[in-house]
Coordinates of C-alpha atoms and ligand atoms in Angstrom, one line a residue:
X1 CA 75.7 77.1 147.7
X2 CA 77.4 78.0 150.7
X3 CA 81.0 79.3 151.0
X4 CA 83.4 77.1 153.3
X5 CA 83.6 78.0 156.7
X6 CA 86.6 80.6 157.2
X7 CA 87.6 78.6 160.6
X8 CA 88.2 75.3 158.7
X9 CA 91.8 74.7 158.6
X10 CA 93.7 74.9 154.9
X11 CA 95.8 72.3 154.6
X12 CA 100.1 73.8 153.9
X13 CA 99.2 73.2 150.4
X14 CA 96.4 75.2 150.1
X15 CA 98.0 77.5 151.7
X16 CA 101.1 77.6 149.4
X17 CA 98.6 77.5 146.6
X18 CA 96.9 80.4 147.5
X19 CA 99.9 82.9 148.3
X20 CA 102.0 81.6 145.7
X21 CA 99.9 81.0 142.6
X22 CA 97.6 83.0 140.1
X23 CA 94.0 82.3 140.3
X24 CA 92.2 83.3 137.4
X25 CA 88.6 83.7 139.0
X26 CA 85.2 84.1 137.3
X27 CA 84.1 87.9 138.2
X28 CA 80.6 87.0 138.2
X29 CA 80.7 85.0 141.5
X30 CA 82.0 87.9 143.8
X31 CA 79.1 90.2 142.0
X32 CA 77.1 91.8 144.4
X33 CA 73.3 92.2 143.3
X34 CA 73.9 96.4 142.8
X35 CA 77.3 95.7 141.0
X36 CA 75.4 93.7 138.6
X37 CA 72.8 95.7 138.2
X38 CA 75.5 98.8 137.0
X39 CA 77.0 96.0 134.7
X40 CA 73.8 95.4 133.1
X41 CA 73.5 99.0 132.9
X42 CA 76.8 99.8 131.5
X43 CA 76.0 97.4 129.0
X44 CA 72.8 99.1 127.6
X45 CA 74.5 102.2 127.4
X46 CA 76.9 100.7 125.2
X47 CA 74.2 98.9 122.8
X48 CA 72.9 102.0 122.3
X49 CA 76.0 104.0 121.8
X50 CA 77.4 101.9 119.2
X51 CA 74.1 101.4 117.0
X52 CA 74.1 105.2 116.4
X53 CA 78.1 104.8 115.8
X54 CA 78.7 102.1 113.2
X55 CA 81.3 103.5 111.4
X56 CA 84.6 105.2 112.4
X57 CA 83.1 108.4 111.4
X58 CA 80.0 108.2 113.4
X59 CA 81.7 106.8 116.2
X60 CA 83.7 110.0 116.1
X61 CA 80.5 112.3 116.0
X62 CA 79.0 110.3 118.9
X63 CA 82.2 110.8 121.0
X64 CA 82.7 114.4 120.2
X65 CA 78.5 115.3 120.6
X66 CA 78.9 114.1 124.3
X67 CA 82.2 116.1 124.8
X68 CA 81.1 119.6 123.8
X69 CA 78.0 118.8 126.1
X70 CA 80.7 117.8 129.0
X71 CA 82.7 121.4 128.3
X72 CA 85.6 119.8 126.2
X73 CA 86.7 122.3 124.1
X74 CA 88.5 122.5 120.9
X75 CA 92.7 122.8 121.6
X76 CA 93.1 123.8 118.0
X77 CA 91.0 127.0 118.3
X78 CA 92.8 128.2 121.8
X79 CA 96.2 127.8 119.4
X80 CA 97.8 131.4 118.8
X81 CA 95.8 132.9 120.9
X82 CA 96.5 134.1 125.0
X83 CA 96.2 132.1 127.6
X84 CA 96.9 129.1 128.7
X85 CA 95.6 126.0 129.9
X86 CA 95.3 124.7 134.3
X87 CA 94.3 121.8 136.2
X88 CA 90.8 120.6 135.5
X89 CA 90.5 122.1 131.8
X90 CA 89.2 119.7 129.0
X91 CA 90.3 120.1 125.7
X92 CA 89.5 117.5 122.5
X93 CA 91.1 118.0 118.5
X94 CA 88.8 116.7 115.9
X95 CA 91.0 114.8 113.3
X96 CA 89.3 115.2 109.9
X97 CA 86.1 113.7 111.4
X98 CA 87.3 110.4 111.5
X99 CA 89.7 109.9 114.8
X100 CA 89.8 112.3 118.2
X101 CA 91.8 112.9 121.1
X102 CA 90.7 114.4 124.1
X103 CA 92.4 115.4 127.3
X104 CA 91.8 116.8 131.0
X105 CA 94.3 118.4 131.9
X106 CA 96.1 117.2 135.6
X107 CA 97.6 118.8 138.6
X108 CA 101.4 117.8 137.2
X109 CA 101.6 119.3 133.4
X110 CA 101.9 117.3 130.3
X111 CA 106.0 117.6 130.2
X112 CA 106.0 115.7 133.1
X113 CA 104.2 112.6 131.3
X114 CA 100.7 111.6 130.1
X115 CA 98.2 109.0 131.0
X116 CA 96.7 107.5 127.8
X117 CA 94.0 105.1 126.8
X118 CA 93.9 104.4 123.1
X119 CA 91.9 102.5 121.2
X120 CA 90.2 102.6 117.3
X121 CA 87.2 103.0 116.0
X122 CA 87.4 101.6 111.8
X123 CA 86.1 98.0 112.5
X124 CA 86.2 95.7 109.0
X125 CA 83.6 96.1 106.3
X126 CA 82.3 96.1 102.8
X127 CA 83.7 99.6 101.4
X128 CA 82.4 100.6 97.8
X129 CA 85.1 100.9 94.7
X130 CA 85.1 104.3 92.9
X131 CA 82.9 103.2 90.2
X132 CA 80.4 101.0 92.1
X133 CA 77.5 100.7 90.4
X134 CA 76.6 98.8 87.4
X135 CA 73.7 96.3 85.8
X136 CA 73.9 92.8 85.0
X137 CA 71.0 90.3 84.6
X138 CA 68.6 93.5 85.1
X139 CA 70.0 93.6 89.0
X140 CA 71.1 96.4 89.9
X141 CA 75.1 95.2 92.1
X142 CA 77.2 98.0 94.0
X143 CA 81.1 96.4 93.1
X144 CA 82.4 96.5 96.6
X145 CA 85.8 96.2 97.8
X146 CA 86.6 94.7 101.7
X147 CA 88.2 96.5 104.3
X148 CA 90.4 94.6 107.0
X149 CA 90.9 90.9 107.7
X150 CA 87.7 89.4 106.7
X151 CA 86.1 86.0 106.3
X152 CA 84.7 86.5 102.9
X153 CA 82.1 83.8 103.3
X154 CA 80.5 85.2 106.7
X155 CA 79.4 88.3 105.3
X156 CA 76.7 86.7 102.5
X157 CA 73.5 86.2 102.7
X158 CA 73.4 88.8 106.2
X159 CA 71.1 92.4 105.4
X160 CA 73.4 94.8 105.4
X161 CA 73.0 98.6 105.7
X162 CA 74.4 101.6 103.8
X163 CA 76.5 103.7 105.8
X164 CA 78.9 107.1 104.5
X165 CA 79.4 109.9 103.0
X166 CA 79.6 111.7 99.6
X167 CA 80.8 116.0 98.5
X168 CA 78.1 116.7 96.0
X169 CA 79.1 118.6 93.0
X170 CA 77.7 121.5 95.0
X171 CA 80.7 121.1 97.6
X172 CA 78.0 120.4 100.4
X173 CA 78.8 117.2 102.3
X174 CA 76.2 114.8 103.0
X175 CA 75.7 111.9 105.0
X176 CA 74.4 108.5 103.7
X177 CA 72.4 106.1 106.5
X178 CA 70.1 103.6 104.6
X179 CA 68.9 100.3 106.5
X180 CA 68.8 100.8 110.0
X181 CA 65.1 102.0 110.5
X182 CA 63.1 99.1 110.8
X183 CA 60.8 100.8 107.9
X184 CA 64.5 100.9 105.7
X185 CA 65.1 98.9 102.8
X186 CA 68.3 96.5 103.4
X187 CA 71.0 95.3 101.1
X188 CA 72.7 91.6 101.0
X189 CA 75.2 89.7 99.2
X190 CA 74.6 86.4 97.6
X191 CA 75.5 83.0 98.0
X192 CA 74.8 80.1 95.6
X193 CA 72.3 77.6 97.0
X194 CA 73.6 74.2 98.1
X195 CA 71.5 72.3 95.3
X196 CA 74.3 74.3 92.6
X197 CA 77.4 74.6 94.9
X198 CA 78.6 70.9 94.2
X199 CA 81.9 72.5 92.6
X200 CA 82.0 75.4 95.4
X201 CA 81.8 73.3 98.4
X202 CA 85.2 71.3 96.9
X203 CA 87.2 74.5 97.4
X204 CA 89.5 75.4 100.3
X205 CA 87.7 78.1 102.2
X206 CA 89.6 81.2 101.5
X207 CA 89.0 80.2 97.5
X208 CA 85.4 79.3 97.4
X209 CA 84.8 83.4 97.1
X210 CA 86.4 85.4 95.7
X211 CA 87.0 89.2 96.9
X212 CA 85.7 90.4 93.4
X213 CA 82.4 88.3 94.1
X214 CA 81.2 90.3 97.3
X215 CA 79.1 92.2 95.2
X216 CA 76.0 93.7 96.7
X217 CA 72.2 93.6 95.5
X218 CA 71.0 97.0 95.4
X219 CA 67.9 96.8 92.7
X220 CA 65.7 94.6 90.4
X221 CA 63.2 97.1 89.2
X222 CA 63.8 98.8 85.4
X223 CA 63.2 102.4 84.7
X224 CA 60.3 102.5 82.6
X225 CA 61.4 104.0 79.4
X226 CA 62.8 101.0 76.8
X227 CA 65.0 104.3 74.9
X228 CA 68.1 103.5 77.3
X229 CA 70.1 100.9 78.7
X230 CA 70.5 99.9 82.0
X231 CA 67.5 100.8 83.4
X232 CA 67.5 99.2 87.0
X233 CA 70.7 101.3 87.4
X234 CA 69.2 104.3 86.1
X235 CA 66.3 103.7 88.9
X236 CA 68.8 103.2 91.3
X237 CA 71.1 106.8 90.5
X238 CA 67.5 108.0 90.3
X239 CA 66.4 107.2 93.5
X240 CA 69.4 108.1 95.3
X241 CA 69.6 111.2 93.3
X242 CA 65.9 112.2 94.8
X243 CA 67.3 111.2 98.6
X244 CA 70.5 112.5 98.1
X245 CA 71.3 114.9 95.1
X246 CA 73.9 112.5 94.1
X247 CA 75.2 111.4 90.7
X248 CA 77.2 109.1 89.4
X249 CA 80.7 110.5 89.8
X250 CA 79.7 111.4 93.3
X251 CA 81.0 107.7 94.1
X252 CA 84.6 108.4 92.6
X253 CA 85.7 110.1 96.3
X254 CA 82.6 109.0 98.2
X255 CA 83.1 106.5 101.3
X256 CA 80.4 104.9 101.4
X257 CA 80.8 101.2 103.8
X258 CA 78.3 98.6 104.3
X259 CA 77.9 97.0 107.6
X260 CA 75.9 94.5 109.5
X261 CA 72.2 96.0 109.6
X262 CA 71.9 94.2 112.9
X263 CA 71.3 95.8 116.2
X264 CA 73.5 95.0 119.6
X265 CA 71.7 92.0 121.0
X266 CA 71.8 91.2 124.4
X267 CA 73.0 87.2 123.7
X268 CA 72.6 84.2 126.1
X269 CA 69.6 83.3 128.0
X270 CA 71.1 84.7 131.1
X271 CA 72.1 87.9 128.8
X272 CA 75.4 88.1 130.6
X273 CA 76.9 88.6 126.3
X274 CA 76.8 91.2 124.2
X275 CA 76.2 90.2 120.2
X276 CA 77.3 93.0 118.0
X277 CA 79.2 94.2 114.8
X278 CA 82.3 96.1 115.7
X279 CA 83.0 94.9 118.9
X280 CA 86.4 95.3 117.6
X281 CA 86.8 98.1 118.8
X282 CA 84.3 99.6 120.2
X283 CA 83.6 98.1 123.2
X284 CA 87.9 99.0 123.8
X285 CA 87.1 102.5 122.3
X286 CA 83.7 103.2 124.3
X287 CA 85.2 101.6 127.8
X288 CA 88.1 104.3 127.1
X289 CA 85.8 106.9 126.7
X290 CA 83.7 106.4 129.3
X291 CA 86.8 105.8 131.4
X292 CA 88.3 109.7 130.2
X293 CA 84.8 111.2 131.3
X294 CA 85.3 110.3 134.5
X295 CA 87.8 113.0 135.2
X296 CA 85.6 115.3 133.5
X297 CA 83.9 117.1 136.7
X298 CA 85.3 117.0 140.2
X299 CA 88.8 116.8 141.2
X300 CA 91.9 117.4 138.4
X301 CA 93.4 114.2 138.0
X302 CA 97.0 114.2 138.9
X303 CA 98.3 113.3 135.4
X304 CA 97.0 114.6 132.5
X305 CA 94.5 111.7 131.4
X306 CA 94.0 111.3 127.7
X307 CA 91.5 109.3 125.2
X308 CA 92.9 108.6 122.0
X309 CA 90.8 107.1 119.3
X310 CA 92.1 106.1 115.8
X311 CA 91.0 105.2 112.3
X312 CA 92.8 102.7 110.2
X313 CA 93.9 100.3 112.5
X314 CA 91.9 97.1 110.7
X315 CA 94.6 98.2 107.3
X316 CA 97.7 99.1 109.2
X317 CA 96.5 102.5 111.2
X318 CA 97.9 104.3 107.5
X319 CA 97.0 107.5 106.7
X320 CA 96.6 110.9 108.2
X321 CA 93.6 109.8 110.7
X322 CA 95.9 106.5 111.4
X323 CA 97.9 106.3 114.3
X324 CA 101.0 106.1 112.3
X325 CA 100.8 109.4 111.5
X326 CA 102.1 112.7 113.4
X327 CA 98.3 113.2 114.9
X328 CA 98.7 111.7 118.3
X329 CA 102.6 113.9 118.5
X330 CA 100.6 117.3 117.5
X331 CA 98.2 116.4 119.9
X332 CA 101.0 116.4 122.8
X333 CA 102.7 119.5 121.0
X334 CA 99.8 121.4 121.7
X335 CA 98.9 120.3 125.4
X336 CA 102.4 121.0 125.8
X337 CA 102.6 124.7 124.1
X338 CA 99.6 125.5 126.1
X339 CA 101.0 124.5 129.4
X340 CA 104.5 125.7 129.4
X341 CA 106.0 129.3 129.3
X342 CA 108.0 128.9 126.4
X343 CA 107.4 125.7 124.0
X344 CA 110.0 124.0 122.4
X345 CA 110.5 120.4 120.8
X346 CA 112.7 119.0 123.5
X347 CA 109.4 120.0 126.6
X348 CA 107.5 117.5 123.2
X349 CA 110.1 114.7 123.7
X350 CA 110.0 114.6 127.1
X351 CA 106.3 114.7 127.7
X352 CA 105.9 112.0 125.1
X353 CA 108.9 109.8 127.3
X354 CA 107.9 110.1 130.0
X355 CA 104.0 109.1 129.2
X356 CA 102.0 105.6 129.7
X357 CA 99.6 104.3 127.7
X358 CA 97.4 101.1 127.6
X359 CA 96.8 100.2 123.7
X360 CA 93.1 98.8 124.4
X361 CA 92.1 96.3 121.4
X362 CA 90.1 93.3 121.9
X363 CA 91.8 90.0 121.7
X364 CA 90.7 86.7 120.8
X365 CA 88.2 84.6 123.2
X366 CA 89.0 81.0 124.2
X367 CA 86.4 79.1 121.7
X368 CA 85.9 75.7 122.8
X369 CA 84.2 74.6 119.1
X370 CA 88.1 75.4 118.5
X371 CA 90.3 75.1 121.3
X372 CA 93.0 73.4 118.8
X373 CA 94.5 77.1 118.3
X374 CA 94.7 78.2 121.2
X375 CA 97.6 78.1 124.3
X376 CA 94.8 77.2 127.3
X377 CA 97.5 78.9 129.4
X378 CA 97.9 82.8 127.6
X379 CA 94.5 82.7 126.6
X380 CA 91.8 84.8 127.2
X381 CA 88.3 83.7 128.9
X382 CA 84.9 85.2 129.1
X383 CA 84.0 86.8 132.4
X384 CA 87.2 86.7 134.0
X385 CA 88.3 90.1 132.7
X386 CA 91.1 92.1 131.3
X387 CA 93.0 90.5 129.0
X388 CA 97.0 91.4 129.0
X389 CA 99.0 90.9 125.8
X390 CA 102.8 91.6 126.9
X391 CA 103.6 91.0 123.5
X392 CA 101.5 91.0 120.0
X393 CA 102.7 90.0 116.6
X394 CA 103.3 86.4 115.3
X395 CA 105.6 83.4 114.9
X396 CA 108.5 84.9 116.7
X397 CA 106.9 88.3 118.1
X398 CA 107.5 89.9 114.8
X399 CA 105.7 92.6 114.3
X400 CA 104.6 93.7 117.9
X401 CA 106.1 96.2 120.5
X402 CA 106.4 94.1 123.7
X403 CA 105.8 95.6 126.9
X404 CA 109.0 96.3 129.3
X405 CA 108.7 94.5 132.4
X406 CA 108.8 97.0 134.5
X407 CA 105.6 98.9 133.0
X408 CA 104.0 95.5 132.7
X409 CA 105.0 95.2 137.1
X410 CA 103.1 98.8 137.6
X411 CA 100.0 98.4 135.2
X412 CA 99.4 94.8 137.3
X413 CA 100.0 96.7 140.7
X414 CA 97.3 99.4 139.2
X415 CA 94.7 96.8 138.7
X416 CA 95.5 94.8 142.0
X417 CA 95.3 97.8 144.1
X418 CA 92.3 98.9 143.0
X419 CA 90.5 95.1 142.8
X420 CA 90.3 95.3 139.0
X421 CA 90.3 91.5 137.7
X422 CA 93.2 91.0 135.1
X423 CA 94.2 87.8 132.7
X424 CA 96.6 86.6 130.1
X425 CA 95.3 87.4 126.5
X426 CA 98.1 86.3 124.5
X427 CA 96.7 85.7 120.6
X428 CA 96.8 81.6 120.0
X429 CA 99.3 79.2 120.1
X430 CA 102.6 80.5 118.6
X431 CA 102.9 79.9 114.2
X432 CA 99.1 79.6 114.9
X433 CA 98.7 83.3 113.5
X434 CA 99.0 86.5 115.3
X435 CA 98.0 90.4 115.1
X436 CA 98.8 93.9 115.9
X437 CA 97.1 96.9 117.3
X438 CA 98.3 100.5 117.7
X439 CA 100.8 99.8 120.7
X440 CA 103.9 99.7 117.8
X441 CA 103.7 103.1 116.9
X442 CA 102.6 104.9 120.3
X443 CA 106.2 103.0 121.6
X444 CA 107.9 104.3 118.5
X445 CA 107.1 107.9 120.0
X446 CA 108.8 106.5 123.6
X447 CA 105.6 106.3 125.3
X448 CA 105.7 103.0 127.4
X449 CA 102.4 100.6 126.4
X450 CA 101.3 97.5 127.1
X451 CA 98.5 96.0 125.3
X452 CA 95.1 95.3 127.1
X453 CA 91.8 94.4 125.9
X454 CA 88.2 92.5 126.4
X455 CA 88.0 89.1 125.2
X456 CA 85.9 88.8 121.7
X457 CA 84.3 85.4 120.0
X458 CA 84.0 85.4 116.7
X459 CA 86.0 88.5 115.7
X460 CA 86.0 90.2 112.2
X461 CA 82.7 88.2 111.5
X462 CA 79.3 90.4 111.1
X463 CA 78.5 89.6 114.6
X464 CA 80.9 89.7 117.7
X465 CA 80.3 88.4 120.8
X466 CA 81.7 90.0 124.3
X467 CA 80.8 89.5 127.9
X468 CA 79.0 91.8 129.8
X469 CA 81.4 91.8 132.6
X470 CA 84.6 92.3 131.2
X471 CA 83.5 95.4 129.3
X472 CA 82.6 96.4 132.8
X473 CA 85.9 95.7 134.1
X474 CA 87.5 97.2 131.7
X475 CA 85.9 100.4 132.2
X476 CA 86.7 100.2 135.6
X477 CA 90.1 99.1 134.3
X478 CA 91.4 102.1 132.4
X479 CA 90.0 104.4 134.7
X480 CA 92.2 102.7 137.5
X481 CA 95.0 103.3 134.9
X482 CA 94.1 106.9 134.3
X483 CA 93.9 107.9 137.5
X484 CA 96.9 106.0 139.6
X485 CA 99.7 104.8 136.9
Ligands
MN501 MN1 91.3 95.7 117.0
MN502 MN1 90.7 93.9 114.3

């Protein structure tokens, strides 16, 4: 369709229109042919980045393979020893395997103030309890319990694979990955057929499951030897015992999680979506990585750009891999103690005061089969890119750190000025619900953050949708932010 002739006179409203309101455009219509070709790009290299990385863990290992192949190196080894660290180094710290920072260090030193992306990389699952196995009705069930804000219903009757880890008694650490190779067996939970569920489909939806009943199918087959009991679980211990080496008790500290065994789909028939487990947060967490290597060859990057990618967020970013704890702070401590002459806690303070950070988290899609919840307004849209959330939390902001206005001003002027599209993505219609990301506790450190993030349908189910264009903008997006905030 042709574009209105440039000559043909706007009317004073138009004209008003244009320089005095927002227009929230769709990105794909000022795509050129080569920019969507890069998008389409882009998005295969994410498919195939976060089928290897399912799980906070081996998104971890994926991130840290490519940054010892990029020259990052490991902060906590150069600690106590000479030497410091200049414009242009790279540096990463590996936390416990299951969250990692990563840095390049700018022109201007870390007291003067970071540039962070953050993001996490636990999505919500089907973790094992301590004492998972067991036999009833000669199947062989793994007693599961979830992990993060689930849908209990949306995750039956969907293959699932077998994703983790486990010490053997030997010490040794080994990995468990059962039900991604095509030739892999799979696992499911059950639902009761409609013919029997004439009781269940009375039920309110949050009641017509129950947590305890998310039990997964893991065996029908006895051991053949009628001397013991439970025999399909004796096969099962026995046949991860030949894989594996493992025994029983192995489960008691194991974390083993089960996830969608579903591959990221290309989704539409114009494939311009992304269909995926985890989207939440990976496509935040990958965009910010990509965005960080950026500045790993060529020119030092005035600020020192940093990549920071949590565990724990889905449960309230606890623990020690959990942005709540001092991990992000020691991180800083040690930039700084390799950057100044003499270190102290105040050079800490300061750095972490005078840094910016955009807390990237996906946010919920405008869903027309249930545009009821949402504020058409704040929301956010497919394809018209990133999404900002000045505020988070729920029925009266509790719970979130909003943004300060000024920050909010200079992250907008960042995008503008280098022509990356921006939205609202404010989280429903207020007393509709709400949420929270990591932005609480970098602001609790003095670091000013404002929440930004792509726009996700269908979040915390087994399979997320995305557009292909706003994870491309938001790559573009936080590399803006990196370089020029
Ligand atoms: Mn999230
Ligand atoms: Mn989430």
């Amino acid at each position: 369709m042709a574009g209105k002739s440039t000559d043909e006179k706007k009317t004073r409203g138009q004209m008003l229109q244009e320089k005095l309101g927002f227009e929230i455009k769709n990105c794909w219509d000022n795509c050129t042919e080569k920019e969507e070709e890069e998008i389409f790009r882009f998005a295969d290299e994410y498919k195939a980045f976060i089928d290897k990385g399912k799980t906070e863990r081996e998104f971890t290992a994926g991130c840290l393979e490519t940054l010892k192949k990029k020259g990052f190196v490991d902060i906590e080894e150069l600690l106590g020893k000479g030497g410091g660290l200049r414009p242009g180094d790279k540096v990463y710290q590996n936390i416990r395997d299951k969250s990692v920072v990563f840095a390049v260090i700018g022109k201007a030193p870390p007291t003067e103030g970071l540039n962070i992306v953050g993001a996490h990389v636990d999505c919500p699952r089907i973790d094992l309890k301590t004492n998972p196995l067991y036999e009833s009705a000669e199947f062989a069930l793994f007693d599961t319990h979830y992990y993060g804000g689930i849908k209990y219903y949306q995750w039956t009757t969907i293959p699932l694979a077998m994703h983790g880890i486990f010490i053997g008694r030997d010490g040794v650490k080994r990995n468990i990955n059962i039900g991604e190779d095509a030739e892999d067996p799979v696992f499911t939970i059950t639902d009761l057929l409609p013919h029997l569920a004439r009781d269940q489909m009375q039920k309110k939806a949050n009641e017509f499951l129950d947590g305890e009943e998310l039990d997964i199918l893991a065996g029908s087959r006895p051991f053949k030897d009628d001397k013991i009991k439970d025999r399909v679980k004796i096969n099962i211990l026995n046949i991860l015992n030949k894989k594996y080496g493992m025994v029983e008790e192995d489960f008691a500290g194991a974390e083993i999680e089960f996830v969608p065994a579903v591959k990221a789909r290309d989704l539409g028939l114009d494939r311009s979506m992304v269909g995926a487990y985890g989207h939440d947060d990976r496509s935040c967490a990958y965009t910010a990585f990509r965005a960080l290597l950026t500045f790993a060859s060529g020119k030092p990057p005035a600020k020192t750009v940093v990549c920071l990618l949590t565990d724990k967020e889905e449960i309230g970013s606890m623990g020690n891999t959990g942005a709540q704890s001092r991990l992000f702070e020691n991180f800083t401590a040690y930039l700084c103690a390799k950057t100044t002459p003499v270190y102290s806690e105040m050079l800490l303070r300061r750095a972490l005061g005078k840094s910016s950070m955009l807390s990237t988290d996906v946010n919920a899609a405008f869903d027309p089969n249930f545009d009821s919840v949402y504020d058409k307004k704040t929301a956010s849209y497919f394809g018209k890119g990133i999404g900002i959330s000045k505020y988070t939390g729920h029925g009266g902001k509790v719970g979130g750190s909003e943004a300060n206005a000024e920050f909010c001003a200079k992250v907008q002027g960042v995008f503008d000025k280098n022509k990356v599209r921006w939205q609202y993505g404010n989280l429903g219609k207020v007393n509709k619900g709400g949420g929270g990301t990591i932005a609480l506790y970098a602001a609790n450190l003095g670091i000013e953050v404002l929440d930004c993030g792509i726009a996700v349908l269908s979040m915390h189910s087994p399979f997320e949708v995305i557009s292909k264009i706003d994870l491309y903008t938001a790559w573009k997006g936080w590399t803006a932010f990196l370089a020029d905030i």
